[in-house]
Structure formats: structure tokens, C-alpha cells
Amino acid sequence: MQRARRAWWVSIILLVIAIVVILISINTGTIRLSPLRVLYTLLGLGTRQEHMIMFDYRLPRILITILAGAGIAVAGVILQGTSRNSLADPGVLGIHAGAGFGLIVFVSFFRTMDGPVSLMIPLFTFAGGVLTAVVIFLLSYDRQRGLLPIRMILVGIAVAAGISAITLLLSLKLDEDTYTFTATWLAGSVWARDWVHVWTLLPWIILLLPLVYWHSRYLDLFTLGDELASGIGSQVNRNRIGLMLLAVALSSASVAMVGSIGFIGLIAPHIARQLAGTQHRYFMPAAALLGVVILLTADTIGRSIFHPNAVPAGVVVAAIGGPYFLYLLFKSKF
């Protein structure tokens, strides 16, 4: 009961922080809107210009950032739980590289990222992410010892490098505008800023997050080890594959809209676990909120501090995540 109460308080505090960051982000840009004008505009009392700034530009981008931040963070929770690897992250393991390959295939065929056709983007990125995950899983699995954590990291880095090279080769064959978009995406820039992109990502997040939370007890069993988890009745292999597919779906759909942003799936679960406890049903909501705060803050910083030359959110996150990854790497014992 005490742990549950602590987890609820942590989630409430993080929710308040997220709301504050959202208000700051709404007020960040070439034209500033005071909190009072934001309220008036939300109530339909703002000017035509304020309405256009709010509903055509800032709100879609903020909502996409919120959805993607939560999706990437929860994907990291799943991967760390199923692999028993504290360094597991969709970016580090190469899932984002696979999603990027799927995106390049998409733009090679359709040559556009706007309109109703954008609803198909997560399907292509999901296919690329699944292909990458299967390769990494097969190369990291040992029949006697099961899934090897350190091998998974090394294989993920190698596979990501290979897929990134193929992605770059394919991008060189694109026209100038599409290539510019590809370079921006690979840098981790929040490119999706239209309502159609919100509706594209929203179903993936609102359907998959509750499903993952419902199966969070299986993640707790994985921490006991495969043999013990199997001994108490858990179907280890089926549950691992199912949860990893959910992680790939969440991360692939999310990065399809915000670019190849890494380390959120690494940082958010670690901090949430320290704040809200080790049971997944307690710290998973906190991790999702931390993902929202991290990505939204990074995007706001990139748009405001370096204005008018915006810095991709992925660069800001990497500036924090890179040293944190090295810290965890030296701290972990394999």
C-alpha cells in the first residue's frame, strides 16, 4: 500500500510538471502567447491569428510530442524488462534504425508525408522495426543460456550500423526535398505538425499503452529469470515475443512522427524505477510521464534557446542521454 501511494504521488507530480512544460511550449515561438491569451484562444475567444498559431501549428506538434514521448519510454520499459538488460533501449538496440529503413521505403514509393497516405507510415516503420528486432533476437539468443544481455547490446549496435548505412544509401536516390526531410528525421527532429499526423499516431498509443500495462505482471516475472518464471506457470517465450512486438510497435510508430530520437527509452525507465519502485505496474506510468517531459522539454529548448536556428530535439536528448548511457554502462555488471 505504501509503495502504491508513493507511485501515485510520483505520477501526480510528474503530471503537474508535464502540464507546466506544455504551457511553456505553447508560449514558445516567434510569436508569444501569454497564458491568459492561450486560455482565451482555447475557449474560442482569441483572435484569428492566435487561433491559427495555436490550433494549426503548436497544439498538433505538442500532442504528437506527448504521444511519442510516452510511447518511446514505455517501449524502453518493455525491452529492459523482457531482456533483463538495464541498457536496453529502442535506439541503442537498433529498433529505431529499422523504423528509419521502413520510413525510407515509404517515401521512396509515395514521395510524400502529408495527407491521408501518412496513415500508412507507422505500418512501414513497424515492419522495419520488426525485421530488425527478429534479426537482433536471433543473433542474441543462445539455446543453453537464453537471451544474452551484453550480446544483445553489441548485436543491436552492429545491426543498427548496417541498416543505417543501407538507409543512407537509399536516401541518396531521393529528390532534394525528400532527402532534406530524411536528413532532418535522422537527426531526431519533430517533423509531424499536422492534425492528420496526430490521428495517425493516436490509435497506436491509446490502444497499446493500456495493453502493455495490463500485461505488466509478466514483466515482473521476467526479473526472476526464465526458469523460475516458467516454473510458476508463465509461458516465457510467448510472453516475451508478444511484449517485444508491442515495444517495437510503440517505438516504431512514435519515431515515425518525431524522428530517430534515442535514449528516452533508456533514461525514463531508470529514473521512474528509482522514484516509484521496481514493480512495473507502479513505475510504468511514471516512466511514460517522464518520457513526455523529456521529449517536450528537449523540443521546446531546441526551438527557443537556439532561435531562429532550431536544434532537433534528438540532439538535445542525446546531449543528456549519451553521458547517462556511459554512466550506466560502467555501473552495470554483466
Coordinates of C-alpha atoms in Angstrom, one line a residue:
M1 CA 0.0 0.0 0.0
Q2 CA 2.8 2.4 0.8
R3 CA 4.6 1.7 -2.5
A4 CA 1.4 2.2 -4.4
R5 CA 0.8 5.6 -2.6
R6 CA 4.4 6.6 -3.4
A7 CA 4.0 5.7 -7.0
W8 CA 0.7 7.7 -7.3
W9 CA 2.3 10.8 -5.8
V10 CA 5.3 10.5 -8.1
S11 CA 2.9 10.2 -11.1
I12 CA 0.9 13.2 -9.9
I13 CA 4.0 15.4 -9.5
L14 CA 5.2 14.3 -12.9
L15 CA 1.8 15.1 -14.4
V16 CA 2.0 18.6 -13.0
I17 CA 5.5 19.1 -14.3
A18 CA 4.3 17.9 -17.8
I19 CA 1.4 20.4 -17.7
V20 CA 3.8 23.2 -16.8
V21 CA 6.1 22.2 -19.7
I22 CA 3.1 22.1 -22.1
L23 CA 2.1 25.7 -21.1
I24 CA 5.7 26.8 -21.6
S25 CA 5.9 25.1 -25.0
I26 CA 2.6 26.7 -26.2
N27 CA 4.1 30.1 -25.3
T28 CA 7.4 29.3 -27.1
G29 CA 7.9 30.6 -30.7
T30 CA 8.3 33.6 -32.9
I31 CA 5.0 35.0 -31.7
R32 CA 4.5 34.6 -27.9
L33 CA 1.1 33.9 -26.4
S34 CA 0.6 34.8 -22.7
P35 CA -1.2 32.1 -20.5
L36 CA -4.3 34.3 -20.5
R37 CA -4.3 34.6 -24.3
V38 CA -3.8 30.8 -24.5
L39 CA -6.9 30.3 -22.3
Y40 CA -8.9 32.8 -24.3
T41 CA -7.9 31.0 -27.6
L42 CA -8.8 27.6 -26.2
L43 CA -12.2 28.9 -25.3
G44 CA -12.7 30.3 -28.8
L45 CA -12.2 34.0 -27.7
G46 CA -8.8 34.6 -29.3
T47 CA -8.0 36.5 -32.5
R48 CA -7.8 34.8 -35.9
Q49 CA -4.0 34.9 -35.8
E50 CA -3.9 33.4 -32.2
H51 CA -6.3 30.6 -33.3
M52 CA -4.1 29.8 -36.3
I53 CA -0.9 29.8 -34.2
M54 CA -2.5 27.6 -31.5
F55 CA -4.5 25.1 -33.5
D56 CA -2.6 24.9 -36.8
Y57 CA 0.9 24.9 -35.5
R58 CA 1.6 24.5 -31.8
L59 CA -1.1 22.1 -30.5
P60 CA -0.6 19.4 -33.1
R61 CA 3.2 19.4 -32.6
I62 CA 2.8 19.3 -28.8
L63 CA 0.3 16.5 -28.9
I64 CA 2.5 14.4 -31.2
T65 CA 5.4 15.0 -28.8
I66 CA 3.3 13.9 -25.8
L67 CA 2.2 10.7 -27.5
A68 CA 5.6 9.9 -28.9
G69 CA 7.4 10.6 -25.6
A70 CA 5.1 8.2 -23.7
G71 CA 5.4 5.6 -26.4
I72 CA 9.2 5.5 -26.6
A73 CA 9.5 5.5 -22.8
V74 CA 7.1 2.5 -22.3
A75 CA 8.9 0.7 -25.2
G76 CA 12.1 1.1 -23.2
V77 CA 10.4 -0.3 -20.1
I78 CA 9.3 -3.4 -22.0
L79 CA 12.7 -4.0 -23.6
Q80 CA 14.5 -3.7 -20.3
G81 CA 12.1 -6.0 -18.6
T82 CA 11.9 -8.7 -21.3
S83 CA 15.7 -8.8 -21.8
R84 CA 16.7 -8.2 -18.2
N85 CA 19.1 -5.7 -19.6
S86 CA 19.4 -2.3 -17.9
L87 CA 20.9 -0.8 -21.0
A88 CA 18.1 -1.9 -23.4
D89 CA 16.6 1.0 -25.4
P90 CA 14.8 1.1 -28.8
G91 CA 17.5 3.4 -30.2
V92 CA 20.5 1.5 -28.7
L93 CA 19.2 -1.9 -29.9
G94 CA 18.7 -0.7 -33.4
I95 CA 14.8 -0.7 -33.5
H96 CA 14.8 3.0 -34.5
A97 CA 17.3 2.2 -37.3
G98 CA 14.9 -0.4 -38.6
A99 CA 12.0 2.0 -38.3
G100 CA 14.0 4.5 -40.3
F101 CA 14.6 1.9 -43.0
G102 CA 10.8 1.4 -43.2
L103 CA 10.3 5.1 -43.5
I104 CA 12.8 5.4 -46.3
V105 CA 11.0 2.6 -48.2
F106 CA 7.7 4.5 -47.7
V107 CA 9.0 7.8 -49.0
S108 CA 10.7 6.0 -51.9
F109 CA 7.3 4.8 -53.0
F110 CA 4.9 7.6 -52.1
R111 CA 7.2 10.7 -52.3
T112 CA 5.0 12.5 -49.7
M113 CA 4.5 12.5 -45.9
D114 CA 1.3 14.5 -45.9
G115 CA -2.4 13.8 -46.4
P116 CA -4.3 10.5 -45.9
V117 CA -1.4 8.5 -47.1
S118 CA 0.5 9.3 -44.0
L119 CA -1.8 6.9 -42.1
M120 CA 0.4 4.1 -43.6
I121 CA 3.7 5.5 -42.2
P122 CA 3.5 3.6 -38.9
L123 CA 2.9 0.3 -40.8
F124 CA 6.1 0.7 -42.7
T125 CA 8.1 1.7 -39.7
F126 CA 6.6 -1.1 -37.7
A127 CA 7.6 -3.6 -40.4
G128 CA 11.2 -2.3 -40.4
G129 CA 11.3 -2.4 -36.6
V130 CA 10.0 -6.0 -36.5
L131 CA 12.5 -7.1 -39.1
T132 CA 15.4 -5.6 -37.1
A133 CA 14.1 -7.0 -33.8
V134 CA 13.9 -10.5 -35.3
V135 CA 17.5 -10.3 -36.5
I136 CA 18.8 -9.0 -33.2
F137 CA 16.8 -11.6 -31.2
L138 CA 18.1 -14.5 -33.3
L139 CA 21.7 -13.4 -33.1
S140 CA 21.5 -12.7 -29.3
Y141 CA 19.8 -15.9 -28.3
D142 CA 21.7 -18.9 -27.0
R143 CA 20.0 -22.3 -26.7
Q144 CA 21.6 -23.1 -23.4
R145 CA 21.7 -19.7 -21.7
G146 CA 18.8 -17.9 -23.4
L147 CA 18.8 -14.3 -24.3
L148 CA 22.3 -12.8 -23.6
P149 CA 22.1 -9.1 -22.4
I150 CA 25.6 -8.0 -23.4
R151 CA 25.3 -9.8 -26.8
M152 CA 22.0 -8.0 -27.4
I153 CA 23.7 -4.6 -27.0
L154 CA 26.6 -5.4 -29.3
V155 CA 24.4 -7.1 -31.9
G156 CA 22.0 -4.1 -31.8
I157 CA 24.8 -1.6 -32.3
A158 CA 26.1 -3.7 -35.3
V159 CA 22.8 -4.2 -36.9
A160 CA 21.8 -0.5 -36.4
A161 CA 25.1 0.5 -38.2
G162 CA 24.4 -1.8 -41.1
I163 CA 20.8 -0.7 -41.5
S164 CA 21.7 3.0 -41.2
A165 CA 24.2 2.5 -44.0
I166 CA 21.5 1.0 -46.2
T167 CA 19.1 3.8 -45.2
L168 CA 21.6 6.4 -46.2
L169 CA 22.3 4.7 -49.5
L170 CA 18.6 4.7 -50.3
S171 CA 18.1 8.3 -49.2
L172 CA 20.8 9.4 -51.7
K173 CA 18.5 8.3 -54.5
L174 CA 15.6 10.6 -53.4
D175 CA 14.9 14.0 -54.7
E176 CA 16.3 17.1 -52.9
D177 CA 13.2 17.9 -50.8
T178 CA 12.7 14.3 -49.7
Y179 CA 16.4 13.9 -48.9
T180 CA 16.2 17.1 -46.8
F181 CA 13.3 15.6 -44.8
T182 CA 15.2 12.3 -44.4
A183 CA 18.3 14.1 -43.0
T184 CA 16.0 16.0 -40.6
W185 CA 14.3 12.8 -39.5
L186 CA 17.6 11.0 -38.9
A187 CA 18.7 14.0 -36.7
G188 CA 15.7 13.5 -34.4
S189 CA 13.5 16.5 -35.4
V190 CA 9.8 16.6 -34.6
W191 CA 8.6 16.9 -38.2
A192 CA 4.9 15.9 -37.9
R193 CA 3.0 19.1 -37.2
D194 CA -0.4 18.5 -38.7
W195 CA -3.6 17.1 -37.2
V196 CA -3.6 14.1 -39.6
H197 CA -0.3 13.1 -38.0
V198 CA -1.9 13.3 -34.6
W199 CA -4.7 11.0 -35.7
T200 CA -2.1 8.7 -37.3
L201 CA -0.2 8.2 -34.0
L202 CA -3.1 8.4 -31.5
P203 CA -4.6 5.0 -32.1
W204 CA -1.3 3.2 -31.7
I205 CA -0.6 4.9 -28.3
I206 CA -4.1 4.7 -26.8
L207 CA -4.6 1.1 -27.7
L208 CA -1.1 -0.3 -26.9
L209 CA -0.3 1.5 -23.7
P210 CA -3.2 0.0 -21.7
L211 CA -2.5 -3.4 -23.2
V212 CA 1.1 -3.2 -22.0
Y213 CA 0.0 -2.1 -18.6
W214 CA -2.4 -5.0 -18.4
H215 CA 0.5 -7.4 -19.0
S216 CA 2.9 -5.6 -16.7
R217 CA 2.9 -8.6 -14.3
Y218 CA 4.7 -10.7 -16.9
L219 CA 7.5 -8.1 -16.9
D220 CA 7.8 -8.6 -13.1
L221 CA 8.1 -12.4 -13.7
F222 CA 11.0 -11.9 -16.2
T223 CA 13.1 -10.4 -13.5
L224 CA 13.0 -13.8 -11.7
G225 CA 14.7 -15.5 -14.6
D226 CA 13.3 -17.7 -17.3
E227 CA 13.5 -21.0 -15.4
L228 CA 11.7 -19.7 -12.3
A229 CA 9.1 -17.8 -14.3
S230 CA 8.4 -20.9 -16.3
G231 CA 8.2 -22.9 -13.1
I232 CA 5.4 -20.8 -11.7
G233 CA 3.3 -21.1 -14.8
S234 CA 4.4 -18.3 -17.1
Q235 CA 4.7 -19.0 -20.8
V236 CA 8.0 -17.3 -21.1
N237 CA 8.8 -17.4 -24.8
R238 CA 5.2 -16.5 -25.9
N239 CA 5.0 -13.6 -23.4
R240 CA 8.5 -12.3 -24.3
I241 CA 7.7 -12.3 -28.1
G242 CA 4.3 -10.7 -27.6
L243 CA 5.7 -7.9 -25.3
M244 CA 8.7 -7.3 -27.6
L245 CA 6.3 -6.9 -30.5
L246 CA 4.4 -4.3 -28.5
A247 CA 7.6 -2.5 -27.8
V248 CA 8.6 -2.4 -31.5
A249 CA 5.1 -1.2 -32.4
L250 CA 5.2 1.6 -29.8
S251 CA 8.7 2.8 -30.7
S252 CA 8.3 2.5 -34.4
A253 CA 5.0 4.4 -34.6
S254 CA 6.4 7.1 -32.3
V255 CA 9.7 7.7 -34.1
A256 CA 7.9 7.8 -37.4
M257 CA 6.4 11.1 -36.3
V258 CA 9.2 12.6 -34.2
G259 CA 12.3 11.4 -35.9
S260 CA 15.0 9.0 -34.7
I261 CA 15.3 10.1 -31.1
G262 CA 17.2 7.8 -28.8
F263 CA 17.9 7.5 -25.1
I264 CA 14.4 8.4 -23.9
G265 CA 13.6 4.7 -23.6
L266 CA 16.8 4.3 -21.6
I267 CA 16.6 7.3 -19.2
A268 CA 12.9 7.4 -18.4
P269 CA 12.5 3.8 -17.1
H270 CA 15.7 4.1 -14.9
I271 CA 14.6 7.3 -13.2
A272 CA 11.0 6.1 -12.8
R273 CA 12.2 2.9 -11.2
Q274 CA 14.2 4.9 -8.7
L275 CA 11.3 7.2 -7.9
A276 CA 8.3 4.8 -7.9
G277 CA 9.7 1.4 -7.1
T278 CA 10.7 -1.7 -9.1
Q279 CA 7.2 -3.2 -9.8
H280 CA 6.2 -2.4 -13.4
R281 CA 2.6 -1.5 -12.6
Y282 CA 3.9 1.2 -10.3
F283 CA 6.7 2.8 -12.3
M284 CA 5.4 2.3 -15.8
P285 CA 3.0 5.3 -15.6
A286 CA 5.8 7.4 -14.2
A287 CA 8.1 6.4 -17.0
A288 CA 5.5 7.4 -19.6
L289 CA 5.2 10.8 -18.0
L290 CA 8.9 11.2 -17.8
G291 CA 9.2 10.4 -21.5
V292 CA 6.6 13.2 -22.2
V293 CA 8.5 15.7 -20.0
I294 CA 11.9 14.8 -21.5
L295 CA 10.9 14.9 -25.2
L296 CA 8.6 18.0 -24.8
T297 CA 11.4 19.9 -22.9
A298 CA 14.0 18.9 -25.5
D299 CA 11.8 20.1 -28.3
T300 CA 11.0 23.4 -26.5
I301 CA 14.7 24.0 -25.8
G302 CA 15.6 23.3 -29.3
R303 CA 13.0 25.7 -30.7
S304 CA 13.6 28.5 -28.2
I305 CA 17.2 28.8 -26.9
F306 CA 18.7 28.5 -30.4
H307 CA 16.0 30.5 -32.2
P308 CA 15.9 31.2 -35.1
N309 CA 18.1 28.2 -35.9
A310 CA 16.1 25.4 -34.3
V311 CA 18.1 22.4 -33.0
P312 CA 16.5 19.0 -33.4
A313 CA 15.1 17.5 -30.2
G314 CA 17.1 14.4 -30.8
V315 CA 20.3 16.4 -30.4
V316 CA 19.2 17.9 -27.1
V317 CA 18.2 14.4 -25.8
A318 CA 21.5 12.9 -26.9
A319 CA 23.4 15.6 -25.1
I320 CA 21.9 14.3 -21.9
G321 CA 21.4 10.6 -22.8
G322 CA 24.9 9.9 -24.1
P323 CA 26.7 10.6 -20.8
Y324 CA 23.9 8.8 -18.9
F325 CA 24.3 5.8 -21.1
L326 CA 28.1 5.7 -20.4
Y327 CA 27.4 6.1 -16.7
L328 CA 25.0 3.0 -16.7
L329 CA 27.5 1.1 -18.9
F330 CA 30.3 1.4 -16.4
K331 CA 28.0 0.9 -13.5
S332 CA 26.4 -2.3 -14.8
K333 CA 27.9 -5.7 -14.2
F334 CA 27.4 -8.4 -16.8

